[in-house]
């Protein structure tokens, strides 16, 4: 009887204190639903993405990952960061540099243009890297697990949409250091759940995970505006209405690919 009672007590305690990864999943559920229920997400998956859209997206991803990975590197021995620090398996910066060189040429660094929201996202990552490195856990989880979950599928969709004959220009979606994405996600979640945080720190990490989704969504809204303005400028002779209509596929990218990269794996997180 007492063993059974202990088992029940243990189960109750577990219900009371779910793992950090489960708590993040619950805290960001509304963001997932919001992203998944947009026409935009569905449109991306229909393969409606242009080269111009993809190129501006890569520029923003480059700036975001540069900030995230430099801060993770700098804080790699921090007790909250060390357990989830997997540069060999997860780092995206070199992949993004390769992709940018493929699409823009060798002088790609001079051609990187990003909207204001991308700058805000970068600044946020730099600030917490300096002041509260434990919050990097929320950003790493949000980005990397989403990329791992959606990477294979999105890579194929992008290749088809852009009519690319090889995987060149698609390094971002490839994780050669991860043989089984599902097994790796389990490992990553268990490492994350092992991070020792005070209740206050844990609450701050959950808040930061919600903020990470919001920052992503803002980046994609800004990219959409940036491309719409460019399209209107290009097509001013044919009238604003036509230009706006022509720019509408940008919407299909905005939440479509970008939030997909951060969130499309959401539905798969639990698997």
CSV table of C-alpha atoms in Angstrom, one decimal:
chain,number,residue,atom,x,y,z
A,1,UNK,CA,0.0,0.0,0.0
A,2,UNK,CA,2.7,2.5,1.0
A,3,UNK,CA,4.6,1.9,-2.3
A,4,UNK,CA,1.4,2.6,-4.2
A,5,UNK,CA,0.7,5.7,-2.1
A,6,UNK,CA,4.3,6.9,-2.8
A,7,UNK,CA,3.7,6.3,-6.5
A,8,UNK,CA,0.5,8.4,-6.4
A,9,UNK,CA,2.2,11.2,-4.5
A,10,UNK,CA,5.1,11.2,-7.0
A,11,UNK,CA,2.6,11.3,-9.9
A,12,UNK,CA,0.8,14.2,-8.2
A,13,UNK,CA,4.1,16.1,-7.6
A,14,UNK,CA,4.9,15.6,-11.3
A,15,UNK,CA,1.6,16.9,-12.3
A,16,UNK,CA,2.1,19.9,-10.1
A,17,UNK,CA,5.6,20.7,-11.4
A,18,UNK,CA,5.8,19.9,-15.1
A,19,UNK,CA,9.1,20.0,-16.9
A,20,UNK,CA,10.4,23.3,-18.2
A,21,UNK,CA,9.9,22.2,-21.8
A,22,UNK,CA,6.3,21.3,-21.1
A,23,UNK,CA,5.8,24.6,-19.4
A,24,UNK,CA,7.2,26.5,-22.3
A,25,UNK,CA,5.0,24.5,-24.7
A,26,UNK,CA,1.9,25.4,-22.6
A,27,UNK,CA,3.0,29.1,-22.2
A,28,UNK,CA,3.4,29.5,-26.0
A,29,UNK,CA,0.4,27.5,-27.1
A,30,UNK,CA,-1.6,30.6,-28.1
A,31,UNK,CA,1.3,31.8,-30.3
A,32,UNK,CA,1.4,28.4,-32.0
A,33,UNK,CA,-2.3,28.5,-32.6
A,34,UNK,CA,-2.2,32.0,-33.9
A,35,UNK,CA,0.6,31.1,-36.3
A,36,UNK,CA,-0.9,27.8,-37.5
A,37,UNK,CA,-4.3,29.3,-38.1
A,38,UNK,CA,-3.1,32.0,-40.5
A,39,UNK,CA,-3.7,31.7,-44.2
A,40,UNK,CA,-0.1,32.6,-44.5
A,41,UNK,CA,1.3,29.5,-42.9
A,42,UNK,CA,-0.9,27.4,-45.1
A,43,UNK,CA,0.1,29.3,-48.2
A,44,UNK,CA,3.8,28.8,-47.6
A,45,UNK,CA,3.2,25.1,-47.4
A,46,UNK,CA,1.5,25.2,-50.8
A,47,UNK,CA,4.9,26.3,-52.1
A,48,UNK,CA,4.2,30.0,-52.7
A,49,UNK,CA,7.5,31.7,-52.0
A,50,UNK,CA,9.6,33.8,-54.3
A,51,UNK,CA,13.4,34.2,-54.5
A,52,UNK,CA,13.2,37.8,-53.3
A,53,UNK,CA,11.2,36.8,-50.3
A,54,UNK,CA,13.5,34.0,-49.4
A,55,UNK,CA,16.6,36.3,-49.8
A,56,UNK,CA,15.3,38.9,-47.4
A,57,UNK,CA,14.3,36.2,-45.0
A,58,UNK,CA,17.9,34.8,-45.0
A,59,UNK,CA,19.3,38.2,-44.2
A,60,UNK,CA,17.2,38.5,-41.1
A,61,UNK,CA,17.8,34.9,-40.0
A,62,UNK,CA,21.6,35.6,-40.4
A,63,UNK,CA,21.4,38.6,-38.1
A,64,UNK,CA,19.3,36.7,-35.5
A,65,UNK,CA,21.5,33.6,-35.4
A,66,UNK,CA,24.7,35.7,-35.3
A,67,UNK,CA,23.5,37.3,-32.1
A,68,UNK,CA,22.0,34.1,-30.6
A,69,UNK,CA,25.1,32.0,-31.3
A,70,UNK,CA,27.7,34.6,-30.3
A,71,UNK,CA,25.8,35.0,-27.0
A,72,UNK,CA,25.5,31.2,-26.5
A,73,UNK,CA,29.3,30.8,-27.3
A,74,UNK,CA,30.2,33.6,-24.8
A,75,UNK,CA,28.0,32.1,-22.1
A,76,UNK,CA,28.7,28.4,-22.9
A,77,UNK,CA,30.0,27.7,-19.4
A,78,UNK,CA,27.0,29.4,-17.7
A,79,UNK,CA,25.2,26.8,-15.6
A,80,UNK,CA,21.9,27.4,-17.5
A,81,UNK,CA,23.5,27.5,-20.9
A,82,UNK,CA,26.0,24.6,-20.7
A,83,UNK,CA,23.5,21.8,-20.7
A,84,UNK,CA,21.8,23.0,-23.9
A,85,UNK,CA,25.0,24.1,-25.7
A,86,UNK,CA,25.3,22.0,-28.9
A,87,UNK,CA,27.3,24.1,-31.4
A,88,UNK,CA,28.3,21.1,-33.5
A,89,UNK,CA,24.8,19.7,-33.8
A,90,UNK,CA,22.8,22.9,-34.0
A,91,UNK,CA,24.8,26.0,-35.1
A,92,UNK,CA,23.2,27.7,-38.1
A,93,UNK,CA,25.5,30.7,-38.7
A,94,UNK,CA,27.9,29.0,-41.1
A,95,UNK,CA,25.0,27.4,-43.0
A,96,UNK,CA,23.4,30.9,-43.4
A,97,UNK,CA,26.7,32.4,-44.6
A,98,UNK,CA,27.0,29.7,-47.2
A,99,UNK,CA,23.4,30.3,-48.4
A,100,UNK,CA,23.8,34.1,-48.5
A,101,UNK,CA,27.0,33.7,-50.6
A,102,UNK,CA,25.1,31.4,-52.9
A,103,UNK,CA,22.3,33.9,-53.5
A,104,UNK,CA,24.1,37.2,-53.2
A,105,UNK,CA,27.7,36.4,-54.3
A,106,UNK,CA,30.9,36.9,-52.4
A,107,UNK,CA,30.1,40.5,-51.3
A,108,UNK,CA,26.9,39.3,-49.6
A,109,UNK,CA,27.9,41.0,-46.3
A,110,UNK,CA,27.4,44.4,-48.0
A,111,UNK,CA,24.0,43.4,-49.2
A,112,UNK,CA,22.4,42.2,-46.0
A,113,UNK,CA,19.3,44.4,-45.4
A,114,UNK,CA,17.1,43.8,-42.4
A,115,UNK,CA,14.0,45.6,-41.0
A,116,UNK,CA,13.8,47.4,-37.6
A,117,UNK,CA,12.2,44.4,-35.9
A,118,UNK,CA,15.2,42.3,-36.7
A,119,UNK,CA,17.4,44.9,-35.0
A,120,UNK,CA,15.2,44.8,-32.0
A,121,UNK,CA,15.4,41.0,-31.8
A,122,UNK,CA,19.2,41.2,-32.1
A,123,UNK,CA,19.4,43.8,-29.3
A,124,UNK,CA,17.2,41.7,-27.1
A,125,UNK,CA,19.5,38.7,-27.5
A,126,UNK,CA,22.6,40.8,-26.8
A,127,UNK,CA,21.0,42.3,-23.7
A,128,UNK,CA,20.1,39.0,-22.1
A,129,UNK,CA,23.4,37.5,-23.1
A,130,UNK,CA,25.1,40.3,-21.1
A,131,UNK,CA,22.6,40.5,-18.2
A,132,UNK,CA,20.6,37.3,-17.8
A,133,UNK,CA,22.1,34.4,-19.8
A,134,UNK,CA,19.6,31.9,-18.4
A,135,UNK,CA,17.0,33.5,-20.7
A,136,UNK,CA,18.9,32.4,-23.8
A,137,UNK,CA,17.5,28.9,-23.0
A,138,UNK,CA,14.0,30.2,-24.2
A,139,UNK,CA,15.4,31.6,-27.5
A,140,UNK,CA,17.5,28.6,-28.2
A,141,UNK,CA,14.6,26.2,-27.6
A,142,UNK,CA,12.2,28.3,-29.7
A,143,UNK,CA,14.5,28.6,-32.7
A,144,UNK,CA,16.4,25.3,-32.8
A,145,UNK,CA,13.6,22.9,-32.0
A,146,UNK,CA,11.4,24.6,-34.5
A,147,UNK,CA,14.1,24.4,-37.1
A,148,UNK,CA,14.8,20.8,-36.4
A,149,UNK,CA,11.1,19.9,-36.5
A,150,UNK,CA,10.3,21.8,-39.7
A,151,UNK,CA,13.7,21.7,-41.4
A,152,UNK,CA,13.3,18.7,-43.6
A,153,UNK,CA,9.8,19.5,-44.9
A,154,UNK,CA,10.5,23.3,-45.3
A,155,UNK,CA,13.8,22.5,-47.1
A,156,UNK,CA,12.0,20.4,-49.7
A,157,UNK,CA,9.2,23.0,-50.1
A,158,UNK,CA,11.7,25.8,-50.6
A,159,UNK,CA,13.8,23.8,-53.1
A,160,UNK,CA,10.7,23.1,-55.1
A,161,UNK,CA,9.3,26.7,-54.9
A,162,UNK,CA,12.5,28.3,-56.0
A,163,UNK,CA,13.2,25.7,-58.6
A,164,UNK,CA,16.6,24.8,-57.2
A,165,UNK,CA,18.1,21.8,-58.8
A,166,UNK,CA,20.4,20.9,-55.9
A,167,UNK,CA,20.6,21.5,-52.1
A,168,UNK,CA,22.9,24.5,-52.7
A,169,UNK,CA,21.4,27.6,-51.1
A,170,UNK,CA,19.4,25.4,-48.6
A,171,UNK,CA,22.1,24.6,-46.0
A,172,UNK,CA,20.0,26.3,-43.3
A,173,UNK,CA,17.6,23.4,-43.4
A,174,UNK,CA,20.3,20.7,-43.1
A,175,UNK,CA,21.6,19.4,-39.8
A,176,UNK,CA,24.4,17.0,-40.7
A,177,UNK,CA,25.4,16.7,-37.0
A,178,UNK,CA,22.0,15.3,-36.1
A,179,UNK,CA,21.3,11.8,-37.2
A,180,UNK,CA,17.8,11.5,-35.7
A,181,UNK,CA,16.0,14.8,-35.2
A,182,UNK,CA,13.4,13.1,-32.9
A,183,UNK,CA,16.0,11.5,-30.7
A,184,UNK,CA,18.0,14.7,-30.5
A,185,UNK,CA,14.9,16.7,-29.6
A,186,UNK,CA,14.3,14.3,-26.7
A,187,UNK,CA,17.9,14.7,-25.5
A,188,UNK,CA,17.6,18.5,-25.9
A,189,UNK,CA,14.4,18.7,-23.8
A,190,UNK,CA,15.8,16.4,-21.1
A,191,UNK,CA,18.9,18.6,-20.9
A,192,UNK,CA,16.8,21.7,-20.7
A,193,UNK,CA,14.7,20.2,-18.0
A,194,UNK,CA,17.8,19.5,-16.0
A,195,UNK,CA,18.7,23.2,-15.9
A,196,UNK,CA,18.5,24.3,-12.3
A,197,UNK,CA,16.4,27.5,-12.0
A,198,UNK,CA,14.7,29.3,-9.2
A,199,UNK,CA,11.0,29.7,-9.5
A,200,UNK,CA,11.6,33.4,-10.4
A,201,UNK,CA,14.1,32.5,-13.1
A,202,UNK,CA,11.8,29.8,-14.5
A,203,UNK,CA,8.9,32.3,-14.7
A,204,UNK,CA,11.3,34.7,-16.5
A,205,UNK,CA,12.3,32.0,-19.0
A,206,UNK,CA,8.6,31.2,-19.8
A,207,UNK,CA,7.9,34.9,-20.3
A,208,UNK,CA,11.0,35.1,-22.6
A,209,UNK,CA,9.7,32.2,-24.7
A,210,UNK,CA,6.5,34.1,-25.4
A,211,UNK,CA,8.6,37.2,-26.2
A,212,UNK,CA,10.7,35.1,-28.6
A,213,UNK,CA,7.6,34.2,-30.6
A,214,UNK,CA,6.5,37.8,-30.6
A,215,UNK,CA,9.9,39.0,-31.8
A,216,UNK,CA,9.7,36.5,-34.6
A,217,UNK,CA,6.2,37.5,-35.7
A,218,UNK,CA,7.3,41.2,-35.6
A,219,UNK,CA,10.2,40.4,-37.9
A,220,UNK,CA,7.9,38.8,-40.4
A,221,UNK,CA,5.4,41.6,-40.3
A,222,UNK,CA,8.3,44.0,-41.0
A,223,UNK,CA,9.7,41.9,-43.8
A,224,UNK,CA,6.3,41.9,-45.3
A,225,UNK,CA,6.0,45.7,-45.2
A,226,UNK,CA,9.6,46.1,-46.5
A,227,UNK,CA,8.8,43.9,-49.5
A,228,UNK,CA,5.4,45.5,-50.1
A,229,UNK,CA,7.0,49.0,-50.3
A,230,UNK,CA,9.6,47.6,-52.7
A,231,UNK,CA,6.9,46.1,-54.9
A,232,UNK,CA,4.9,49.3,-54.9
A,233,UNK,CA,7.9,51.3,-55.9
A,234,UNK,CA,8.7,48.9,-58.7
A,235,UNK,CA,5.2,48.9,-60.0
A,236,UNK,CA,4.1,52.5,-59.4
A,237,UNK,CA,3.4,52.9,-63.1
A,238,UNK,CA,0.7,50.2,-63.0
A,239,UNK,CA,-1.1,51.8,-60.1
A,240,UNK,CA,-1.0,51.1,-56.4
A,241,UNK,CA,-3.8,48.6,-56.4
A,242,UNK,CA,-2.0,46.3,-58.8
A,243,UNK,CA,1.2,46.7,-56.9
A,244,UNK,CA,-0.5,45.8,-53.6
A,245,UNK,CA,-2.0,42.8,-55.2
A,246,UNK,CA,1.3,41.7,-56.6
A,247,UNK,CA,2.9,42.1,-53.2
A,248,UNK,CA,0.4,39.9,-51.5
A,249,UNK,CA,2.5,36.7,-51.7
A,250,UNK,CA,4.8,38.4,-49.2
A,251,UNK,CA,2.1,37.7,-46.7
A,252,UNK,CA,2.4,34.0,-47.6
A,253,UNK,CA,6.1,34.3,-46.6
A,254,UNK,CA,5.7,36.5,-43.6
A,255,UNK,CA,4.2,34.1,-41.1
A,256,UNK,CA,4.5,31.3,-43.6
A,257,UNK,CA,8.1,30.5,-43.7
A,258,UNK,CA,9.4,32.7,-40.9
A,259,UNK,CA,7.1,31.7,-38.1
A,260,UNK,CA,7.2,28.2,-39.5
A,261,UNK,CA,10.9,28.1,-38.8
A,262,UNK,CA,10.2,29.1,-35.3
A,263,UNK,CA,7.0,27.3,-34.7
A,264,UNK,CA,6.0,24.8,-37.4
A,265,UNK,CA,7.5,22.1,-35.2
A,266,UNK,CA,5.2,23.1,-32.4
A,267,UNK,CA,2.7,20.3,-33.3
A,268,UNK,CA,5.5,17.9,-33.3
A,269,UNK,CA,7.1,18.9,-30.0
A,270,UNK,CA,5.0,16.5,-28.1
A,271,UNK,CA,5.8,13.5,-30.3
